[in-house]
């Protein structure tokens, strides 16, 4: 009888019954090694049932282990799905925070915090998850403060409580128009999420009606609607708004100008006769180009008007140019008369306020302006203006010459001494030099006696050193007889002024 087996068991020390329920630990390699040895041994001619049972038991245990390893990920996935379902149910149980419920913001935040703690929700994701329960107002608030919050849950809770408290203390301040940068950002966010922007493509009238209905739903007033216009326009429409921003002072005026600019009545396909498609399209294109040209010329007429200054310009030529431009833009007589004051300057501008009270039509304006500046009345106006210039010049000359004449009146006095004579002589020369435009008038040109025109003023050549050789009384006698005529104080300058 064999005392050993392929598993190297000693049958003398192990009972068969024990081997049925126990097999020694063996590796897969040793099993194959033993099998190879057994297969190569020619002395073994039978297979023990006990050994086969042991081998089957080992294989079954190995298969069970492999089965357990394969089933484990499936169970983990099932558990994960179960946890996610529980998390979803817990998050959905939190109701949306409405405006009226902001009074109980502490209670709402406590429920939210407890839910996050029970679910072990990551702190970095709590702020973003909490914003999913916000209404439009709170969404705008979060957009303006999210950079300051920076995903900090405690900071988020504190700021939300402060916002709710401020809103409760001052409820009226949250319904006014834009005032701060945060309000502008909030307003822009509202426009971007609730409204459709217009770029010039599509039906302008339908877009405007849709926008007005959206304004009513959001509760925006007229002033806020006017402030929302720049956020609603893009591309070509925004550039048009910038060009006409000075004219848009109300939402009604914006609606009028907007419809005039972008409303058109396109030709329907069924209205185009068969075979005339190219011709009709060319007509529509030409009409569109003409309309655009008319608008361009109208803008040019208003921005760069052809001015009329009255008597300085030709009224007939000005009227011809003006009427040609008005015909190109197809303005009515009422429109031309409404903007006519822009084109008047100087005399024409002074004439218009009084004349506008009786001028009600364009034809009456042309007749009145032609009669005022294209006839003898214009010449009379020019003569009156020249007369006024002349009187103004004479007045200026009198204001200058009267003080000068007073100076001459004081200067022409009788000398009593030699020094006084020399002093007066210098004053006469200075006075004569002042009365001459070129400072070259000879003293003989001054007439001393206007009544007789008899004796011109002569001044003998006297050397200053010779005064010492003559007695003083002699010079006084000569000066008294020869140089003391009875002058009336009148000069040629006075005659010229008169």
PDB file of C-alpha atoms in Angstrom, residues 300-467:
ATOM      1  CA  UNK A 300     -26.689 116.113 -42.579  1.00  0.00           C
ATOM      2  CA  UNK A 301     -29.189 118.976 -42.922  1.00  0.00           C
ATOM      3  CA  UNK A 302     -29.784 119.088 -39.177  1.00  0.00           C
ATOM      4  CA  UNK A 303     -26.132 118.696 -38.159  1.00  0.00           C
ATOM      5  CA  UNK A 304     -24.640 121.016 -40.831  1.00  0.00           C
ATOM      6  CA  UNK A 305     -27.281 123.602 -41.795  1.00  0.00           C
ATOM      7  CA  UNK A 306     -26.863 126.254 -44.496  1.00  0.00           C
ATOM      8  CA  UNK A 307     -26.978 129.489 -42.527  1.00  0.00           C
ATOM      9  CA  UNK A 308     -28.588 132.752 -43.664  1.00  0.00           C
ATOM     10  CA  UNK A 309     -27.257 135.933 -42.045  1.00  0.00           C
ATOM     11  CA  UNK A 310     -29.671 138.452 -43.501  1.00  0.00           C
ATOM     12  CA  UNK A 311     -28.459 141.389 -45.586  1.00  0.00           C
ATOM     13  CA  UNK A 312     -24.981 139.874 -45.867  1.00  0.00           C
ATOM     14  CA  UNK A 313     -26.235 136.920 -47.961  1.00  0.00           C
ATOM     15  CA  UNK A 314     -28.351 136.472 -51.068  1.00  0.00           C
ATOM     16  CA  UNK A 315     -31.788 135.466 -49.857  1.00  0.00           C
ATOM     17  CA  UNK A 316     -32.917 134.027 -53.215  1.00  0.00           C
ATOM     18  CA  UNK A 317     -29.875 131.793 -53.563  1.00  0.00           C
ATOM     19  CA  UNK A 318     -30.246 130.603 -49.979  1.00  0.00           C
ATOM     20  CA  UNK A 319     -33.925 129.737 -50.453  1.00  0.00           C
ATOM     21  CA  UNK A 320     -33.202 127.775 -53.638  1.00  0.00           C
ATOM     22  CA  UNK A 321     -30.539 125.638 -51.958  1.00  0.00           C
ATOM     23  CA  UNK A 322     -32.687 125.078 -48.890  1.00  0.00           C
ATOM     24  CA  UNK A 323     -35.777 124.024 -50.847  1.00  0.00           C
ATOM     25  CA  UNK A 324     -33.742 121.575 -52.924  1.00  0.00           C
ATOM     26  CA  UNK A 325     -32.498 119.841 -49.789  1.00  0.00           C
ATOM     27  CA  UNK A 326     -35.969 119.729 -48.278  1.00  0.00           C
ATOM     28  CA  UNK A 327     -37.333 118.103 -51.427  1.00  0.00           C
ATOM     29  CA  UNK A 328     -34.632 115.426 -51.347  1.00  0.00           C
ATOM     30  CA  UNK A 329     -35.623 114.342 -47.844  1.00  0.00           C
ATOM     31  CA  UNK A 330     -39.344 114.821 -48.618  1.00  0.00           C
ATOM     32  CA  UNK A 331     -40.033 117.115 -45.703  1.00  0.00           C
ATOM     33  CA  UNK A 332     -43.447 118.689 -45.464  1.00  0.00           C
ATOM     34  CA  UNK A 333     -43.988 122.450 -45.146  1.00  0.00           C
ATOM     35  CA  UNK A 334     -44.710 122.052 -41.445  1.00  0.00           C
ATOM     36  CA  UNK A 335     -41.401 120.251 -40.855  1.00  0.00           C
ATOM     37  CA  UNK A 336     -39.374 122.810 -42.811  1.00  0.00           C
ATOM     38  CA  UNK A 337     -40.984 125.678 -40.930  1.00  0.00           C
ATOM     39  CA  UNK A 338     -40.373 123.880 -37.629  1.00  0.00           C
ATOM     40  CA  UNK A 339     -36.603 123.672 -38.175  1.00  0.00           C
ATOM     41  CA  UNK A 340     -36.111 126.982 -40.015  1.00  0.00           C
ATOM     42  CA  UNK A 341     -34.843 128.813 -36.945  1.00  0.00           C
ATOM     43  CA  UNK A 342     -31.720 126.606 -37.009  1.00  0.00           C
ATOM     44  CA  UNK A 343     -30.636 128.210 -40.292  1.00  0.00           C
ATOM     45  CA  UNK A 344     -30.930 131.876 -39.238  1.00  0.00           C
ATOM     46  CA  UNK A 345     -28.093 133.962 -37.806  1.00  0.00           C
ATOM     47  CA  UNK A 346     -27.207 137.617 -37.138  1.00  0.00           C
ATOM     48  CA  UNK A 347     -29.803 139.987 -38.725  1.00  0.00           C
ATOM     49  CA  UNK A 348     -32.054 137.153 -39.826  1.00  0.00           C
ATOM     50  CA  UNK A 349     -32.051 135.665 -36.346  1.00  0.00           C
ATOM     51  CA  UNK A 350     -33.009 139.032 -34.833  1.00  0.00           C
ATOM     52  CA  UNK A 351     -35.760 139.422 -37.400  1.00  0.00           C
ATOM     53  CA  UNK A 352     -37.305 135.987 -36.883  1.00  0.00           C
ATOM     54  CA  UNK A 353     -38.789 136.238 -33.330  1.00  0.00           C
ATOM     55  CA  UNK A 354     -41.108 139.076 -34.303  1.00  0.00           C
ATOM     56  CA  UNK A 355     -41.923 137.685 -37.738  1.00  0.00           C
ATOM     57  CA  UNK A 356     -42.609 134.138 -36.506  1.00  0.00           C
ATOM     58  CA  UNK A 357     -45.782 135.250 -34.747  1.00  0.00           C
ATOM     59  CA  UNK A 358     -47.519 135.920 -38.081  1.00  0.00           C
ATOM     60  CA  UNK A 359     -45.786 133.320 -40.284  1.00  0.00           C
ATOM     61  CA  UNK A 360     -47.651 130.009 -40.230  1.00  0.00           C
ATOM     62  CA  UNK A 361     -46.795 128.437 -43.600  1.00  0.00           C
ATOM     63  CA  UNK A 362     -43.679 127.952 -45.697  1.00  0.00           C
ATOM     64  CA  UNK A 363     -44.964 130.144 -48.530  1.00  0.00           C
ATOM     65  CA  UNK A 364     -45.616 133.024 -46.146  1.00  0.00           C
ATOM     66  CA  UNK A 365     -42.103 132.612 -44.764  1.00  0.00           C
ATOM     67  CA  UNK A 366     -40.481 132.833 -48.193  1.00  0.00           C
ATOM     68  CA  UNK A 367     -42.474 135.981 -48.997  1.00  0.00           C
ATOM     69  CA  UNK A 368     -41.621 137.616 -45.680  1.00  0.00           C
ATOM     70  CA  UNK A 369     -37.902 136.824 -45.756  1.00  0.00           C
ATOM     71  CA  UNK A 370     -37.648 137.954 -49.394  1.00  0.00           C
ATOM     72  CA  UNK A 371     -39.422 141.199 -48.614  1.00  0.00           C
ATOM     73  CA  UNK A 372     -37.231 141.800 -45.569  1.00  0.00           C
ATOM     74  CA  UNK A 373     -33.823 140.994 -47.010  1.00  0.00           C
ATOM     75  CA  UNK A 374     -34.295 141.072 -50.780  1.00  0.00           C
ATOM     76  CA  UNK A 375     -35.774 144.600 -51.318  1.00  0.00           C
ATOM     77  CA  UNK A 376     -35.171 148.260 -50.373  1.00  0.00           C
ATOM     78  CA  UNK A 377     -35.952 147.387 -46.798  1.00  0.00           C
ATOM     79  CA  UNK A 378     -32.639 145.552 -46.635  1.00  0.00           C
ATOM     80  CA  UNK A 379     -30.876 148.654 -47.925  1.00  0.00           C
ATOM     81  CA  UNK A 380     -32.642 150.784 -45.333  1.00  0.00           C
ATOM     82  CA  UNK A 381     -31.554 148.328 -42.661  1.00  0.00           C
ATOM     83  CA  UNK A 382     -27.957 148.544 -43.916  1.00  0.00           C
ATOM     84  CA  UNK A 383     -28.125 152.376 -43.947  1.00  0.00           C
ATOM     85  CA  UNK A 384     -29.415 152.466 -40.393  1.00  0.00           C
ATOM     86  CA  UNK A 385     -26.654 150.117 -39.358  1.00  0.00           C
ATOM     87  CA  UNK A 386     -24.011 152.328 -41.040  1.00  0.00           C
ATOM     88  CA  UNK A 387     -25.492 155.400 -39.375  1.00  0.00           C
ATOM     89  CA  UNK A 388     -25.270 153.680 -36.043  1.00  0.00           C
ATOM     90  CA  UNK A 389     -21.609 152.809 -36.704  1.00  0.00           C
ATOM     91  CA  UNK A 390     -20.885 156.476 -37.605  1.00  0.00           C
ATOM     92  CA  UNK A 391     -22.548 157.817 -34.484  1.00  0.00           C
ATOM     93  CA  UNK A 392     -20.650 155.334 -32.394  1.00  0.00           C
ATOM     94  CA  UNK A 393     -17.349 156.452 -33.940  1.00  0.00           C
ATOM     95  CA  UNK A 394     -18.121 160.141 -33.366  1.00  0.00           C
ATOM     96  CA  UNK A 395     -19.017 159.424 -29.777  1.00  0.00           C
ATOM     97  CA  UNK A 396     -15.719 157.636 -29.252  1.00  0.00           C
ATOM     98  CA  UNK A 397     -13.791 160.581 -30.782  1.00  0.00           C
ATOM     99  CA  UNK A 398     -15.584 163.090 -28.586  1.00  0.00           C
ATOM    100  CA  UNK A 399     -14.807 161.059 -25.512  1.00  0.00           C
ATOM    101  CA  UNK A 400     -11.127 161.263 -26.461  1.00  0.00           C
ATOM    102  CA  UNK A 401     -10.896 164.884 -27.725  1.00  0.00           C
ATOM    103  CA  UNK A 402     -12.857 166.692 -25.006  1.00  0.00           C
ATOM    104  CA  UNK A 403     -10.286 165.898 -22.296  1.00  0.00           C
ATOM    105  CA  UNK A 404      -7.557 166.792 -24.798  1.00  0.00           C
ATOM    106  CA  UNK A 405      -9.156 170.178 -25.523  1.00  0.00           C
ATOM    107  CA  UNK A 406      -9.359 170.911 -21.824  1.00  0.00           C
ATOM    108  CA  UNK A 407      -5.644 170.206 -21.617  1.00  0.00           C
ATOM    109  CA  UNK A 408      -4.978 172.682 -24.462  1.00  0.00           C
ATOM    110  CA  UNK A 409      -7.161 175.297 -22.812  1.00  0.00           C
ATOM    111  CA  UNK A 410      -5.066 175.113 -19.677  1.00  0.00           C
ATOM    112  CA  UNK A 411      -1.770 175.062 -21.589  1.00  0.00           C
ATOM    113  CA  UNK A 412      -2.345 178.259 -23.637  1.00  0.00           C
ATOM    114  CA  UNK A 413      -1.891 180.805 -20.847  1.00  0.00           C
ATOM    115  CA  UNK A 414       0.112 184.072 -20.672  1.00  0.00           C
ATOM    116  CA  UNK A 415       3.682 183.574 -19.443  1.00  0.00           C
ATOM    117  CA  UNK A 416       4.793 185.765 -16.542  1.00  0.00           C
ATOM    118  CA  UNK A 417       8.447 184.729 -16.271  1.00  0.00           C
ATOM    119  CA  UNK A 418      11.103 183.331 -18.517  1.00  0.00           C
ATOM    120  CA  UNK A 419      10.878 179.918 -17.006  1.00  0.00           C
ATOM    121  CA  UNK A 420       7.096 179.992 -17.326  1.00  0.00           C
ATOM    122  CA  UNK A 421       7.417 181.073 -20.948  1.00  0.00           C
ATOM    123  CA  UNK A 422       9.694 178.167 -21.736  1.00  0.00           C
ATOM    124  CA  UNK A 423       7.401 175.825 -19.900  1.00  0.00           C
ATOM    125  CA  UNK A 424       4.334 177.074 -21.796  1.00  0.00           C
ATOM    126  CA  UNK A 425       6.233 176.868 -25.091  1.00  0.00           C
ATOM    127  CA  UNK A 426       7.021 173.224 -24.454  1.00  0.00           C
ATOM    128  CA  UNK A 427       3.374 172.588 -23.572  1.00  0.00           C
ATOM    129  CA  UNK A 428       2.247 174.205 -26.826  1.00  0.00           C
ATOM    130  CA  UNK A 429       4.585 171.994 -28.795  1.00  0.00           C
ATOM    131  CA  UNK A 430       3.353 168.939 -26.962  1.00  0.00           C
ATOM    132  CA  UNK A 431      -0.271 169.939 -27.545  1.00  0.00           C
ATOM    133  CA  UNK A 432       0.328 170.513 -31.239  1.00  0.00           C
ATOM    134  CA  UNK A 433       2.031 167.167 -31.556  1.00  0.00           C
ATOM    135  CA  UNK A 434      -1.020 165.495 -29.959  1.00  0.00           C
ATOM    136  CA  UNK A 435      -3.468 167.129 -32.376  1.00  0.00           C
ATOM    137  CA  UNK A 436      -1.553 165.946 -35.439  1.00  0.00           C
ATOM    138  CA  UNK A 437      -2.160 162.394 -36.725  1.00  0.00           C
ATOM    139  CA  UNK A 438       1.375 162.173 -38.116  1.00  0.00           C
ATOM    140  CA  UNK A 439       2.991 164.420 -35.486  1.00  0.00           C
ATOM    141  CA  UNK A 440       4.324 166.733 -38.266  1.00  0.00           C
ATOM    142  CA  UNK A 441       1.891 169.712 -38.084  1.00  0.00           C
ATOM    143  CA  UNK A 442       3.700 173.010 -38.169  1.00  0.00           C
ATOM    144  CA  UNK A 443       2.802 175.546 -35.496  1.00  0.00           C
ATOM    145  CA  UNK A 444       1.687 178.018 -38.191  1.00  0.00           C
ATOM    146  CA  UNK A 445      -1.219 175.704 -39.042  1.00  0.00           C
ATOM    147  CA  UNK A 446      -2.892 176.578 -35.770  1.00  0.00           C
ATOM    148  CA  UNK A 447      -5.298 179.508 -36.039  1.00  0.00           C
ATOM    149  CA  UNK A 448      -5.366 181.552 -32.910  1.00  0.00           C
ATOM    150  CA  UNK A 449      -8.305 183.847 -33.671  1.00  0.00           C
ATOM    151  CA  UNK A 450     -11.208 182.169 -35.352  1.00  0.00           C
ATOM    152  CA  UNK A 451     -13.122 185.386 -35.871  1.00  0.00           C
ATOM    153  CA  UNK A 452     -10.432 187.306 -37.811  1.00  0.00           C
ATOM    154  CA  UNK A 453      -8.012 184.542 -38.968  1.00  0.00           C
ATOM    155  CA  UNK A 454      -5.479 187.385 -38.944  1.00  0.00           C
ATOM    156  CA  UNK A 455      -2.281 186.445 -37.205  1.00  0.00           C
ATOM    157  CA  UNK A 456      -0.767 183.021 -37.150  1.00  0.00           C
ATOM    158  CA  UNK A 457       1.130 182.074 -34.094  1.00  0.00           C
ATOM    159  CA  UNK A 458       4.832 182.868 -34.667  1.00  0.00           C
ATOM    160  CA  UNK A 459       7.621 181.799 -32.416  1.00  0.00           C
ATOM    161  CA  UNK A 460      10.921 183.697 -32.794  1.00  0.00           C
ATOM    162  CA  UNK A 461      14.139 181.803 -32.373  1.00  0.00           C
ATOM    163  CA  UNK A 462      15.548 182.697 -28.977  1.00  0.00           C
ATOM    164  CA  UNK A 463      18.642 181.112 -27.548  1.00  0.00           C
ATOM    165  CA  UNK A 464      18.425 180.156 -23.939  1.00  0.00           C
ATOM    166  CA  UNK A 465      21.778 181.813 -23.084  1.00  0.00           C
ATOM    167  CA  UNK A 466      20.687 185.218 -24.469  1.00  0.00           C
ATOM    168  CA  UNK A 467      18.048 185.580 -21.791  1.00  0.00           C
TER     169      UNK A 467
END
